[in-house]
mmCIF file of C-alpha atoms and ligand atoms in Angstrom:
data_model
loop_
_atom_site.group_PDB
_atom_site.id
_atom_site.type_symbol
_atom_site.label_atom_id
_atom_site.label_comp_id
_atom_site.label_asym_id
_atom_site.label_seq_id
_atom_site.Cartn_x
_atom_site.Cartn_y
_atom_site.Cartn_z
ATOM 1 C CA MET A 30 4.905 45.376 -128.785
ATOM 2 C CA LYS A 31 4.985 48.072 -126.168
ATOM 3 C CA ASN A 32 4.978 47.330 -122.434
ATOM 4 C CA LYS A 33 4.245 49.840 -119.716
ATOM 5 C CA GLN A 34 6.354 49.098 -116.738
ATOM 6 C CA TRP A 35 7.047 50.633 -113.345
ATOM 7 C CA ILE A 36 10.748 50.700 -112.660
ATOM 8 C CA LEU A 37 12.369 51.120 -109.224
ATOM 9 C CA LYS A 38 14.654 54.239 -109.743
ATOM 10 C CA LYS A 39 15.478 54.890 -106.075
ATOM 11 C CA PHE A 40 15.148 53.118 -102.830
ATOM 12 C CA PRO A 41 12.394 55.058 -101.026
ATOM 13 C CA VAL A 42 13.207 56.795 -97.718
ATOM 14 C CA GLY A 43 10.194 56.800 -95.422
ATOM 15 C CA GLU A 44 7.115 57.023 -97.578
ATOM 16 C CA ILE A 45 7.235 56.125 -101.226
ATOM 17 C CA SER A 46 7.710 59.508 -102.969
ATOM 18 C CA GLU A 47 7.683 60.996 -106.519
ATOM 19 C CA GLY A 48 10.539 59.588 -108.599
ATOM 20 C CA ASP A 49 11.159 56.426 -106.541
ATOM 21 C CA LEU A 50 9.044 54.520 -108.945
ATOM 22 C CA VAL A 51 8.766 55.613 -112.608
ATOM 23 C CA LEU A 52 6.364 54.432 -115.353
ATOM 24 C CA GLU A 53 8.262 53.636 -118.521
ATOM 25 C CA GLU A 54 7.328 52.198 -121.895
ATOM 26 C CA ASN A 55 9.572 49.620 -123.327
ATOM 27 C CA GLU A 56 9.482 46.961 -126.102
ATOM 28 C CA VAL A 57 8.577 43.400 -125.099
ATOM 29 C CA PRO A 58 11.634 41.203 -126.010
ATOM 30 C CA SER A 59 11.052 38.347 -128.476
ATOM 31 C CA LEU A 60 10.154 35.027 -127.017
ATOM 32 C CA LEU A 61 12.941 32.478 -126.681
ATOM 33 C CA ASP A 62 12.578 28.712 -126.668
ATOM 34 C CA SER A 63 11.045 27.443 -123.431
ATOM 35 C CA GLN A 64 9.540 30.839 -122.603
ATOM 36 C CA ILE A 65 5.984 32.030 -122.339
ATOM 37 C CA LEU A 66 4.486 35.460 -122.860
ATOM 38 C CA ILE A 67 1.857 36.593 -120.436
ATOM 39 C CA ARG A 68 -0.414 39.569 -120.551
ATOM 40 C CA ASN A 69 -1.106 40.596 -117.064
ATOM 41 C CA ILE A 70 -4.724 41.115 -116.090
ATOM 42 C CA TYR A 71 -4.530 41.691 -112.259
ATOM 43 C CA LEU A 72 -1.641 42.998 -110.172
ATOM 44 C CA SER A 73 -1.637 42.506 -106.347
ATOM 45 C CA LEU A 74 -0.529 45.498 -104.252
ATOM 46 C CA ASP A 75 0.857 44.353 -100.841
ATOM 47 C CA PRO A 76 2.381 45.978 -97.873
ATOM 48 C CA ALA A 77 5.237 43.735 -98.466
ATOM 49 C CA ASN A 78 5.987 45.665 -101.688
ATOM 50 C CA ARG A 79 7.486 48.424 -99.493
ATOM 51 C CA GLY A 80 10.029 46.047 -97.964
ATOM 52 C CA TRP A 81 11.041 44.708 -101.367
ATOM 53 C CA MET A 82 11.926 48.357 -102.470
ATOM 54 C CA SER A 83 14.284 48.849 -99.573
ATOM 55 C CA GLY A 84 17.484 47.256 -101.131
ATOM 56 C CA GLN A 85 17.718 44.777 -98.226
ATOM 57 C CA LYS A 86 17.418 41.044 -98.444
ATOM 58 C CA SER A 87 14.671 39.502 -96.559
ATOM 59 C CA TYR A 88 12.786 36.329 -97.234
ATOM 60 C CA VAL A 89 13.364 37.115 -100.901
ATOM 61 C CA ASP A 90 16.274 38.558 -102.763
ATOM 62 C CA ALA A 91 16.649 42.390 -102.615
ATOM 63 C CA MET A 92 15.487 44.220 -105.578
ATOM 64 C CA GLN A 93 18.074 46.568 -107.386
ATOM 65 C CA THR A 94 17.330 49.977 -108.787
ATOM 66 C CA GLY A 95 16.542 49.634 -112.548
ATOM 67 C CA ASP A 96 14.370 46.537 -111.928
ATOM 68 C CA THR A 97 10.846 46.313 -112.875
ATOM 69 C CA MET A 98 8.755 46.523 -109.718
ATOM 70 C CA ARG A 99 8.205 43.058 -108.290
ATOM 71 C CA GLY A 100 4.557 41.991 -107.709
ATOM 72 C CA GLY A 101 2.058 39.091 -107.816
ATOM 73 C CA THR A 102 -0.127 38.860 -110.963
ATOM 74 C CA ILE A 103 -2.836 36.890 -112.732
ATOM 75 C CA GLY A 104 -2.474 36.869 -116.523
ATOM 76 C CA ILE A 105 -3.237 35.057 -119.709
ATOM 77 C CA ILE A 106 -0.827 33.185 -121.887
ATOM 78 C CA GLU A 107 -0.673 34.915 -125.137
ATOM 79 C CA GLU A 108 2.256 32.886 -126.653
ATOM 80 C CA SER A 109 3.992 29.714 -125.596
ATOM 81 C CA LYS A 110 7.296 28.159 -126.469
ATOM 82 C CA ASN A 111 7.183 25.969 -123.444
ATOM 83 C CA GLU A 112 5.456 22.579 -123.659
ATOM 84 C CA LYS A 113 4.022 22.763 -120.094
ATOM 85 C CA PHE A 114 1.889 25.814 -120.964
ATOM 86 C CA LYS A 115 -0.744 26.486 -123.603
ATOM 87 C CA LYS A 116 -1.849 29.713 -125.147
ATOM 88 C CA GLY A 117 -5.059 30.972 -123.452
ATOM 89 C CA GLU A 118 -4.300 29.508 -120.064
ATOM 90 C CA ILE A 119 -4.869 31.803 -117.071
ATOM 91 C CA VAL A 120 -1.817 31.805 -114.648
ATOM 92 C CA ASN A 121 -0.668 33.134 -111.367
ATOM 93 C CA CYS A 122 3.031 34.216 -111.011
ATOM 94 C CA MET A 123 5.300 37.135 -110.069
ATOM 95 C CA GLY A 124 4.593 38.968 -113.325
ATOM 96 C CA GLY A 125 5.581 42.354 -111.849
ATOM 97 C CA TRP A 126 3.983 45.894 -112.289
ATOM 98 C CA GLN A 127 3.795 45.794 -116.077
ATOM 99 C CA GLN A 128 1.430 44.877 -118.845
ATOM 100 C CA TYR A 129 3.423 41.873 -120.191
ATOM 101 C CA CYS A 130 5.937 39.552 -118.831
ATOM 102 C CA LEU A 131 8.204 36.819 -120.177
ATOM 103 C CA SER A 132 8.701 33.670 -118.115
ATOM 104 C CA ASP A 133 10.517 30.370 -118.325
ATOM 105 C CA GLY A 134 7.604 28.898 -116.418
ATOM 106 C CA LYS A 135 9.277 28.661 -113.057
ATOM 107 C CA GLY A 136 6.890 29.690 -110.293
ATOM 108 C CA VAL A 137 4.064 29.910 -112.725
ATOM 109 C CA ARG A 138 0.708 28.203 -111.545
ATOM 110 C CA GLN A 139 -2.284 27.542 -113.710
ATOM 111 C CA ILE A 140 -5.588 28.858 -112.181
ATOM 112 C CA PRO A 141 -8.421 26.370 -112.338
ATOM 113 C CA GLN A 142 -11.252 27.308 -114.785
ATOM 114 C CA GLY A 143 -14.962 26.813 -114.454
ATOM 115 C CA THR A 144 -15.097 27.008 -110.640
ATOM 116 C CA GLY A 145 -17.710 29.596 -110.611
ATOM 117 C CA PHE A 146 -15.518 32.093 -108.565
ATOM 118 C CA PRO A 147 -14.684 35.399 -110.216
ATOM 119 C CA LEU A 148 -11.115 35.639 -111.374
ATOM 120 C CA ASP A 149 -10.063 38.356 -108.898
ATOM 121 C CA CYS A 150 -10.869 36.062 -106.086
ATOM 122 C CA TYR A 151 -7.565 34.142 -106.996
ATOM 123 C CA MET A 152 -5.711 37.416 -106.235
ATOM 124 C CA SER A 153 -7.371 37.621 -102.772
ATOM 125 C CA ILE A 154 -9.356 35.167 -100.838
ATOM 126 C CA LEU A 155 -8.361 32.139 -102.940
ATOM 127 C CA GLY A 156 -4.809 33.522 -103.351
ATOM 128 C CA MET A 157 -2.033 34.621 -101.133
ATOM 129 C CA THR A 158 -4.348 36.545 -98.867
ATOM 130 C CA GLY A 159 -6.556 33.750 -97.981
ATOM 131 C CA LEU A 160 -3.627 31.424 -97.616
ATOM 132 C CA THR A 161 -1.875 33.876 -95.244
ATOM 133 C CA ALA A 162 -5.018 34.144 -93.126
ATOM 134 C CA TYR A 163 -5.731 30.456 -93.074
ATOM 135 C CA PHE A 164 -2.207 29.122 -92.187
ATOM 136 C CA GLY A 165 -1.310 32.170 -89.968
ATOM 137 C CA LEU A 166 -4.306 31.558 -87.785
ATOM 138 C CA LEU A 167 -4.990 27.839 -87.899
ATOM 139 C CA ASP A 168 -1.463 26.479 -87.995
ATOM 140 C CA ILE A 169 0.158 28.769 -85.804
ATOM 141 C CA THR A 170 -2.480 29.552 -83.056
ATOM 142 C CA ASP A 171 -4.737 26.549 -83.067
ATOM 143 C CA PRO A 172 -7.793 28.514 -82.201
ATOM 144 C CA GLN A 173 -10.329 26.759 -79.835
ATOM 145 C CA PRO A 174 -14.040 27.476 -79.470
ATOM 146 C CA GLY A 175 -14.685 30.035 -76.826
ATOM 147 C CA GLU A 176 -11.098 31.622 -76.933
ATOM 148 C CA THR A 177 -10.785 35.276 -77.558
ATOM 149 C CA LEU A 178 -9.074 36.278 -80.730
ATOM 150 C CA VAL A 179 -7.809 39.961 -81.342
ATOM 151 C CA VAL A 180 -6.998 40.954 -84.950
ATOM 152 C CA SER A 181 -5.164 44.150 -85.919
ATOM 153 C CA ALA A 182 -5.626 45.626 -89.416
ATOM 154 C CA ALA A 183 -8.829 43.622 -88.974
ATOM 155 C CA ALA A 184 -10.691 45.240 -91.931
ATOM 156 C CA GLY A 185 -7.838 44.728 -94.329
ATOM 157 C CA ALA A 186 -7.451 41.913 -96.824
ATOM 158 C CA VAL A 187 -5.858 39.339 -94.576
ATOM 159 C CA GLY A 188 -7.320 40.606 -91.300
ATOM 160 C CA SER A 189 -10.945 40.385 -92.412
ATOM 161 C CA ILE A 190 -10.546 36.684 -93.475
ATOM 162 C CA VAL A 191 -8.714 35.903 -90.181
ATOM 163 C CA CYS A 192 -11.735 37.434 -88.347
ATOM 164 C CA GLN A 193 -14.091 35.150 -90.209
ATOM 165 C CA ILE A 194 -12.130 31.981 -89.889
ATOM 166 C CA GLY A 195 -11.772 32.727 -86.108
ATOM 167 C CA LYS A 196 -15.628 32.971 -86.049
ATOM 168 C CA ILE A 197 -16.021 29.680 -87.963
ATOM 169 C CA LYS A 198 -13.652 28.177 -85.399
ATOM 170 C CA GLY A 199 -15.906 29.320 -82.536
ATOM 171 C CA CYS A 200 -13.716 32.164 -81.266
ATOM 172 C CA ARG A 201 -14.840 35.533 -79.692
ATOM 173 C CA VAL A 202 -13.366 37.988 -82.204
ATOM 174 C CA ILE A 203 -12.324 41.531 -81.653
ATOM 175 C CA GLY A 204 -11.013 43.494 -84.515
ATOM 176 C CA ILE A 205 -8.894 46.655 -84.425
ATOM 177 C CA ALA A 206 -9.315 48.972 -87.447
ATOM 178 C CA GLY A 207 -8.773 52.637 -88.387
ATOM 179 C CA SER A 208 -12.324 53.943 -89.080
ATOM 180 C CA ASP A 209 -15.876 53.715 -87.826
ATOM 181 C CA THR A 210 -16.903 52.546 -91.291
ATOM 182 C CA LYS A 211 -14.415 49.629 -91.164
ATOM 183 C CA CYS A 212 -15.481 48.841 -87.595
ATOM 184 C CA LYS A 213 -19.208 48.764 -88.574
ATOM 185 C CA TRP A 214 -18.456 46.582 -91.586
ATOM 186 C CA LEU A 215 -16.551 44.075 -89.377
ATOM 187 C CA VAL A 216 -19.355 43.777 -86.693
ATOM 188 C CA ASP A 217 -22.556 44.137 -89.029
ATOM 189 C CA GLU A 218 -21.317 42.433 -92.210
ATOM 190 C CA LEU A 219 -18.684 39.901 -91.031
ATOM 191 C CA GLY A 220 -20.389 39.164 -87.626
ATOM 192 C CA ILE A 221 -17.417 39.659 -85.330
ATOM 193 C CA ASP A 222 -18.071 40.357 -81.653
ATOM 194 C CA SER A 223 -16.654 43.775 -81.455
ATOM 195 C CA ALA A 224 -14.505 46.227 -83.370
ATOM 196 C CA ILE A 225 -12.249 48.967 -81.915
ATOM 197 C CA ASN A 226 -11.379 52.176 -83.876
ATOM 198 C CA TYR A 227 -7.798 52.667 -82.836
ATOM 199 C CA LYS A 228 -7.644 56.191 -84.200
ATOM 200 C CA SER A 229 -10.492 57.601 -82.194
ATOM 201 C CA GLU A 230 -10.947 55.254 -79.132
ATOM 202 C CA ASN A 231 -8.807 54.581 -76.085
ATOM 203 C CA LEU A 232 -7.374 51.283 -77.301
ATOM 204 C CA ARG A 233 -6.244 50.014 -73.868
ATOM 205 C CA GLN A 234 -9.589 50.961 -72.252
ATOM 206 C CA LYS A 235 -11.658 49.250 -75.077
ATOM 207 C CA LEU A 236 -9.551 46.177 -74.951
ATOM 208 C CA LYS A 237 -10.318 45.865 -71.255
ATOM 209 C CA GLU A 238 -14.028 46.250 -71.984
ATOM 210 C CA THR A 239 -14.175 44.074 -75.021
ATOM 211 C CA CYS A 240 -11.826 41.353 -73.660
ATOM 212 C CA PRO A 241 -12.867 41.056 -69.957
ATOM 213 C CA ASP A 242 -11.374 37.582 -69.669
ATOM 214 C CA GLY A 243 -8.073 38.521 -71.492
ATOM 215 C CA ILE A 244 -6.742 37.712 -74.928
ATOM 216 C CA ASP A 245 -5.762 34.075 -75.892
ATOM 217 C CA ILE A 246 -4.823 34.664 -79.496
ATOM 218 C CA TYR A 247 -3.413 37.825 -81.118
ATOM 219 C CA PHE A 248 -3.064 37.878 -84.897
ATOM 220 C CA GLU A 249 -0.388 40.648 -85.451
ATOM 221 C CA ASN A 250 -0.604 42.658 -88.705
ATOM 222 C CA VAL A 251 0.488 45.998 -87.331
ATOM 223 C CA GLY A 252 3.188 46.259 -84.444
ATOM 224 C CA GLY A 253 3.990 49.387 -82.513
ATOM 225 C CA SER A 254 1.678 50.799 -79.984
ATOM 226 C CA ILE A 255 -1.258 48.436 -80.921
ATOM 227 C CA THR A 256 0.950 45.508 -80.116
ATOM 228 C CA GLU A 257 1.996 47.009 -76.859
ATOM 229 C CA ALA A 258 -1.649 47.542 -75.805
ATOM 230 C CA VAL A 259 -2.608 43.964 -76.867
ATOM 231 C CA LEU A 260 0.301 42.231 -75.154
ATOM 232 C CA THR A 261 -0.558 43.530 -71.751
ATOM 233 C CA ARG A 262 -3.934 41.694 -71.763
ATOM 234 C CA MET A 263 -2.596 38.286 -73.121
ATOM 235 C CA ASN A 264 -3.632 35.335 -71.043
ATOM 236 C CA ILE A 265 -1.480 32.492 -69.849
ATOM 237 C CA ASN A 266 -0.445 30.136 -72.704
ATOM 238 C CA GLY A 267 -1.583 32.650 -75.173
ATOM 239 C CA ARG A 268 -0.424 32.394 -78.856
ATOM 240 C CA ILE A 269 0.655 35.056 -81.277
ATOM 241 C CA SER A 270 0.764 34.869 -84.979
ATOM 242 C CA LEU A 271 3.415 37.214 -86.302
ATOM 243 C CA CYS A 272 2.060 38.054 -89.831
ATOM 244 C CA GLY A 273 3.072 41.608 -90.440
ATOM 245 C CA LEU A 274 4.154 44.970 -88.922
ATOM 246 C CA ILE A 275 2.881 47.476 -91.292
ATOM 247 C CA SER A 276 3.210 50.440 -88.895
ATOM 248 C CA GLY A 277 6.886 50.249 -89.261
ATOM 249 C CA TYR A 278 7.331 49.751 -93.029
ATOM 250 C CA ASN A 279 7.653 53.389 -93.793
ATOM 251 C CA ALA A 280 9.771 54.129 -90.784
ATOM 252 C CA GLU A 281 13.099 55.923 -91.199
ATOM 253 C CA SER A 282 14.554 54.634 -87.950
ATOM 254 C CA VAL A 283 14.122 51.670 -85.653
ATOM 255 C CA VAL A 284 10.541 51.463 -84.247
ATOM 256 C CA PRO A 285 10.470 51.111 -80.486
ATOM 257 C CA GLY A 286 9.492 47.526 -79.530
ATOM 258 C CA PRO A 287 6.761 46.401 -77.101
ATOM 259 C CA ALA A 288 7.469 45.214 -73.546
ATOM 260 C CA TRP A 289 8.186 41.581 -74.081
ATOM 261 C CA GLY A 290 8.092 40.776 -70.236
ATOM 262 C CA ASN A 291 4.493 39.880 -70.264
ATOM 263 C CA LEU A 292 5.122 37.299 -72.981
ATOM 264 C CA LEU A 293 7.688 35.651 -70.772
ATOM 265 C CA ILE A 294 5.548 35.649 -67.548
ATOM 266 C CA LYS A 295 2.529 34.326 -69.457
ATOM 267 C CA ARG A 296 4.376 31.551 -71.446
ATOM 268 C CA ILE A 297 3.218 33.058 -74.646
ATOM 269 C CA LYS A 298 3.907 31.200 -77.875
ATOM 270 C CA LEU A 299 4.820 33.621 -80.711
ATOM 271 C CA LYS A 300 5.608 32.462 -84.164
ATOM 272 C CA GLY A 301 6.472 34.439 -87.417
ATOM 273 C CA PHE A 302 5.779 33.074 -90.745
ATOM 274 C CA ILE A 303 5.899 33.645 -94.439
ATOM 275 C CA VAL A 304 2.871 32.331 -96.360
ATOM 276 C CA PHE A 305 5.325 30.534 -98.854
ATOM 277 C CA ASP A 306 6.383 28.153 -96.002
ATOM 278 C CA TYR A 307 3.042 26.439 -96.546
ATOM 279 C CA PHE A 308 3.499 25.968 -100.361
ATOM 280 C CA LYS A 309 2.831 22.202 -100.155
ATOM 281 C CA ARG A 310 -0.343 22.600 -98.217
ATOM 282 C CA TYR A 311 -2.027 25.283 -100.351
ATOM 283 C CA MET A 312 -4.533 22.819 -101.767
ATOM 284 C CA GLU A 313 -5.823 22.152 -98.238
ATOM 285 C CA ALA A 314 -6.625 25.752 -97.656
ATOM 286 C CA TYR A 315 -8.081 26.326 -101.158
ATOM 287 C CA GLN A 316 -10.547 23.523 -100.533
ATOM 288 C CA ASP A 317 -11.638 24.772 -97.157
ATOM 289 C CA ILE A 318 -12.048 28.395 -98.143
ATOM 290 C CA ALA A 319 -13.727 27.466 -101.434
ATOM 291 C CA GLN A 320 -16.186 25.306 -99.443
ATOM 292 C CA TRP A 321 -16.833 28.316 -96.911
ATOM 293 C CA LEU A 322 -17.413 30.672 -99.858
ATOM 294 C CA LYS A 323 -19.945 28.267 -101.448
ATOM 295 C CA GLU A 324 -21.778 27.878 -98.029
ATOM 296 C CA ASP A 325 -21.654 31.914 -97.629
ATOM 297 C CA LYS A 326 -19.756 31.451 -94.408
ATOM 298 C CA ILE A 327 -17.059 33.801 -95.407
ATOM 299 C CA LYS A 328 -17.019 37.214 -97.318
ATOM 300 C CA TYR A 329 -14.373 39.147 -99.163
ATOM 301 C CA LYS A 330 -13.921 42.615 -100.365
ATOM 302 C CA ASN A 331 -11.667 43.437 -103.338
ATOM 303 C CA HIS A 332 -10.683 47.135 -103.999
ATOM 304 C CA ILE A 333 -9.931 47.092 -107.700
ATOM 305 C CA ILE A 334 -8.421 50.125 -109.464
ATOM 306 C CA PRO A 335 -8.111 50.107 -113.164
ATOM 307 C CA GLY A 336 -4.920 51.063 -115.036
ATOM 308 C CA ILE A 337 -1.232 50.159 -114.598
ATOM 309 C CA GLU A 338 -0.547 53.929 -114.631
ATOM 310 C CA ASN A 339 -2.321 54.126 -111.126
ATOM 311 C CA ALA A 340 -0.112 51.445 -109.329
ATOM 312 C CA GLY A 341 2.413 54.000 -108.088
ATOM 313 C CA SER A 342 -0.273 56.167 -106.368
ATOM 314 C CA ALA A 343 -2.577 53.306 -105.333
ATOM 315 C CA ILE A 344 0.148 51.459 -103.147
ATOM 316 C CA LYS A 345 0.161 54.465 -100.782
ATOM 317 C CA LYS A 346 -3.526 53.656 -99.839
ATOM 318 C CA LEU A 347 -2.185 50.540 -97.873
ATOM 319 C CA PHE A 348 -0.326 52.881 -95.607
ATOM 320 C CA SER A 349 -3.071 55.577 -95.260
ATOM 321 C CA GLY A 350 -5.659 53.015 -94.688
ATOM 322 C CA GLU A 351 -7.847 54.168 -97.791
ATOM 323 C CA ASN A 352 -7.943 50.655 -99.202
ATOM 324 C CA GLU A 353 -11.093 48.804 -98.514
ATOM 325 C CA GLY A 354 -10.227 45.176 -98.841
ATOM 326 C CA LYS A 355 -7.537 43.487 -101.030
ATOM 327 C CA LEU A 356 -5.840 46.254 -103.153
ATOM 328 C CA ILE A 357 -5.568 45.039 -106.875
ATOM 329 C CA ILE A 358 -4.704 46.885 -109.968
ATOM 330 C CA LYS A 359 -6.780 45.799 -113.088
ATOM 331 C CA ILE A 360 -4.270 45.951 -116.004
ATOM 332 C CA SER A 361 -6.294 44.440 -118.830
ATOM 333 C CA GLU A 362 -9.612 42.597 -119.491
ATOM 334 C CA PRO A 363 -9.539 38.781 -119.156
ATOM 335 C CA ASN A 364 -10.487 38.246 -122.775
HETATM 336 N N1 NAP B 7 3.576 36.772 -93.316
HETATM 337 C C1 NAP B 7 3.071 36.646 -94.488
HETATM 338 O O1 NAP B 7 3.371 35.816 -95.352
HETATM 339 C C2 NAP B 7 2.331 37.813 -94.999
HETATM 340 C C3 NAP B 7 1.519 37.742 -96.283
HETATM 341 C C4 NAP B 7 0.622 38.741 -96.632
HETATM 342 C C5 NAP B 7 0.463 39.855 -95.812
HETATM 343 N N2 NAP B 7 1.217 40.003 -94.640
HETATM 344 C C6 NAP B 7 1.139 41.166 -93.739
HETATM 345 O O2 NAP B 7 -0.339 41.207 -93.465
HETATM 346 C C7 NAP B 7 -0.644 42.626 -93.071
HETATM 347 C C8 NAP B 7 -1.955 43.067 -93.797
HETATM 348 O O3 NAP B 7 -1.717 42.988 -95.243
HETATM 349 P P1 NAP B 7 -2.750 43.087 -96.216
HETATM 350 O O4 NAP B 7 -2.312 42.754 -97.532
HETATM 351 O O5 NAP B 7 -3.954 42.352 -95.721
HETATM 352 O O6 NAP B 7 -3.074 44.660 -96.248
HETATM 353 P P2 NAP B 7 -4.420 45.410 -95.678
HETATM 354 O O7 NAP B 7 -4.640 45.009 -94.347
HETATM 355 O O8 NAP B 7 -5.522 45.238 -96.711
HETATM 356 O O9 NAP B 7 -4.011 46.936 -95.776
HETATM 357 C C9 NAP B 7 -3.166 47.534 -94.804
HETATM 358 C C10 NAP B 7 -3.979 48.060 -93.625
HETATM 359 O O10 NAP B 7 -3.103 48.285 -92.554
HETATM 360 C C11 NAP B 7 -3.605 49.352 -91.822
HETATM 361 N N3 NAP B 7 -2.536 50.271 -91.405
HETATM 362 C C12 NAP B 7 -1.730 50.883 -92.298
HETATM 363 N N4 NAP B 7 -0.756 51.657 -91.692
HETATM 364 C C13 NAP B 7 -1.072 51.493 -90.293
HETATM 365 C C14 NAP B 7 -0.502 51.939 -89.076
HETATM 366 N N5 NAP B 7 0.586 52.758 -88.991
HETATM 367 N N6 NAP B 7 -1.145 51.491 -87.838
HETATM 368 C C15 NAP B 7 -2.072 50.612 -87.920
HETATM 369 N N7 NAP B 7 -2.673 50.205 -88.966
HETATM 370 C C16 NAP B 7 -2.169 50.439 -90.188
HETATM 371 C C17 NAP B 7 -4.677 50.215 -92.647
HETATM 372 O O11 NAP B 7 -5.928 49.816 -92.236
HETATM 373 P P3 NAP B 7 -6.610 50.798 -90.964
HETATM 374 O O12 NAP B 7 -7.603 51.632 -91.619
HETATM 375 O O13 NAP B 7 -7.186 49.779 -90.038
HETATM 376 O O14 NAP B 7 -5.579 51.501 -90.263
HETATM 377 C C18 NAP B 7 -4.537 49.507 -94.002
HETATM 378 O O15 NAP B 7 -5.785 49.421 -94.666
HETATM 379 C C19 NAP B 7 0.565 43.351 -93.402
HETATM 380 O O16 NAP B 7 1.305 43.727 -92.370
HETATM 381 C C20 NAP B 7 1.330 42.499 -94.340
HETATM 382 O O17 NAP B 7 2.701 42.774 -94.361
HETATM 383 C C21 NAP B 7 2.023 39.029 -94.265
#
């Protein structure tokens, strides 16, 4: 059986370019005892993918050139020689940028059936994206009614869920995003209080106008000059959830940092996190988010592109801002 796979050929320098990732067609090896064969249905494209390509160890082991590109997937078990898994089960794992993967079952999680939610939901709002928003906001910043929450990359997959959970918790929510369309969607459809287009508006001035009483909570997805502008308006005892720093992921040299003095003077609590830290509490988040979905208190947008061939070009959308919601590649049909 043939398997189309994206192989990391070179560590990108700056933006991902032609030849860094190459699509190859190889044979699927035969199944060994205790292994399962999964046909991938959906592939999650994430800003973190860029870091994994850098050859540097971070919170996960570094990828080597020649490896199949790492990525989160949802797939269906086509064959099983592992007693814990049955043919036909739908599972979530790090199945990689490819049509098929073999696994010994480690890190493979069955997806509940018959919940009424579309399968691609488990790649976004009921997957890592929702978990990241949920724990990153609630556990790290403990938002209180009436507090002002600012979210960067607010119209993105994680940011848009953070904005809505912030509203559910009674915060005033201000989103920062890169186009008028995204800002309009945040205010009109998701019901946040205000949105700022950081590309066309004066961010510092707009933050002054939209956060007249300062900022209590900042959900950080971007870094760089956006962070700098937000930090100057933080209130005493503010909290910052350090989720991501996408503005620096393609940088070829060290990105200049913000002025940290204000954090000191204002006794700001800042905490970085990786969503996997909350593995034991995932069920808590799924239950709350599923309930909010059923009650129509939370919305999500999945940007689904068909064809494994398109993964290499699609990932660039995360850095140009062309993605509208959670970026997902559809590799095959569920049935
Ligand atoms: N800590 C964790 O465990 C964890 C888990 C998942 C994700 N994350 C982080 O969460 C953040 C959002 O990820 P996501 O998957 O939800 O992606 P996303 O927000 O759906 O897509 C990325 C968005 O970032 C914005 N962006 C890109 N380059 C930018 C720049 N130079 N300056 C300002 N904005 C820029 C773009 O929106 P605009 O059009 O608004 O510019 C783009 O649409 C990332 O930093 C990611 O690394 C962290």
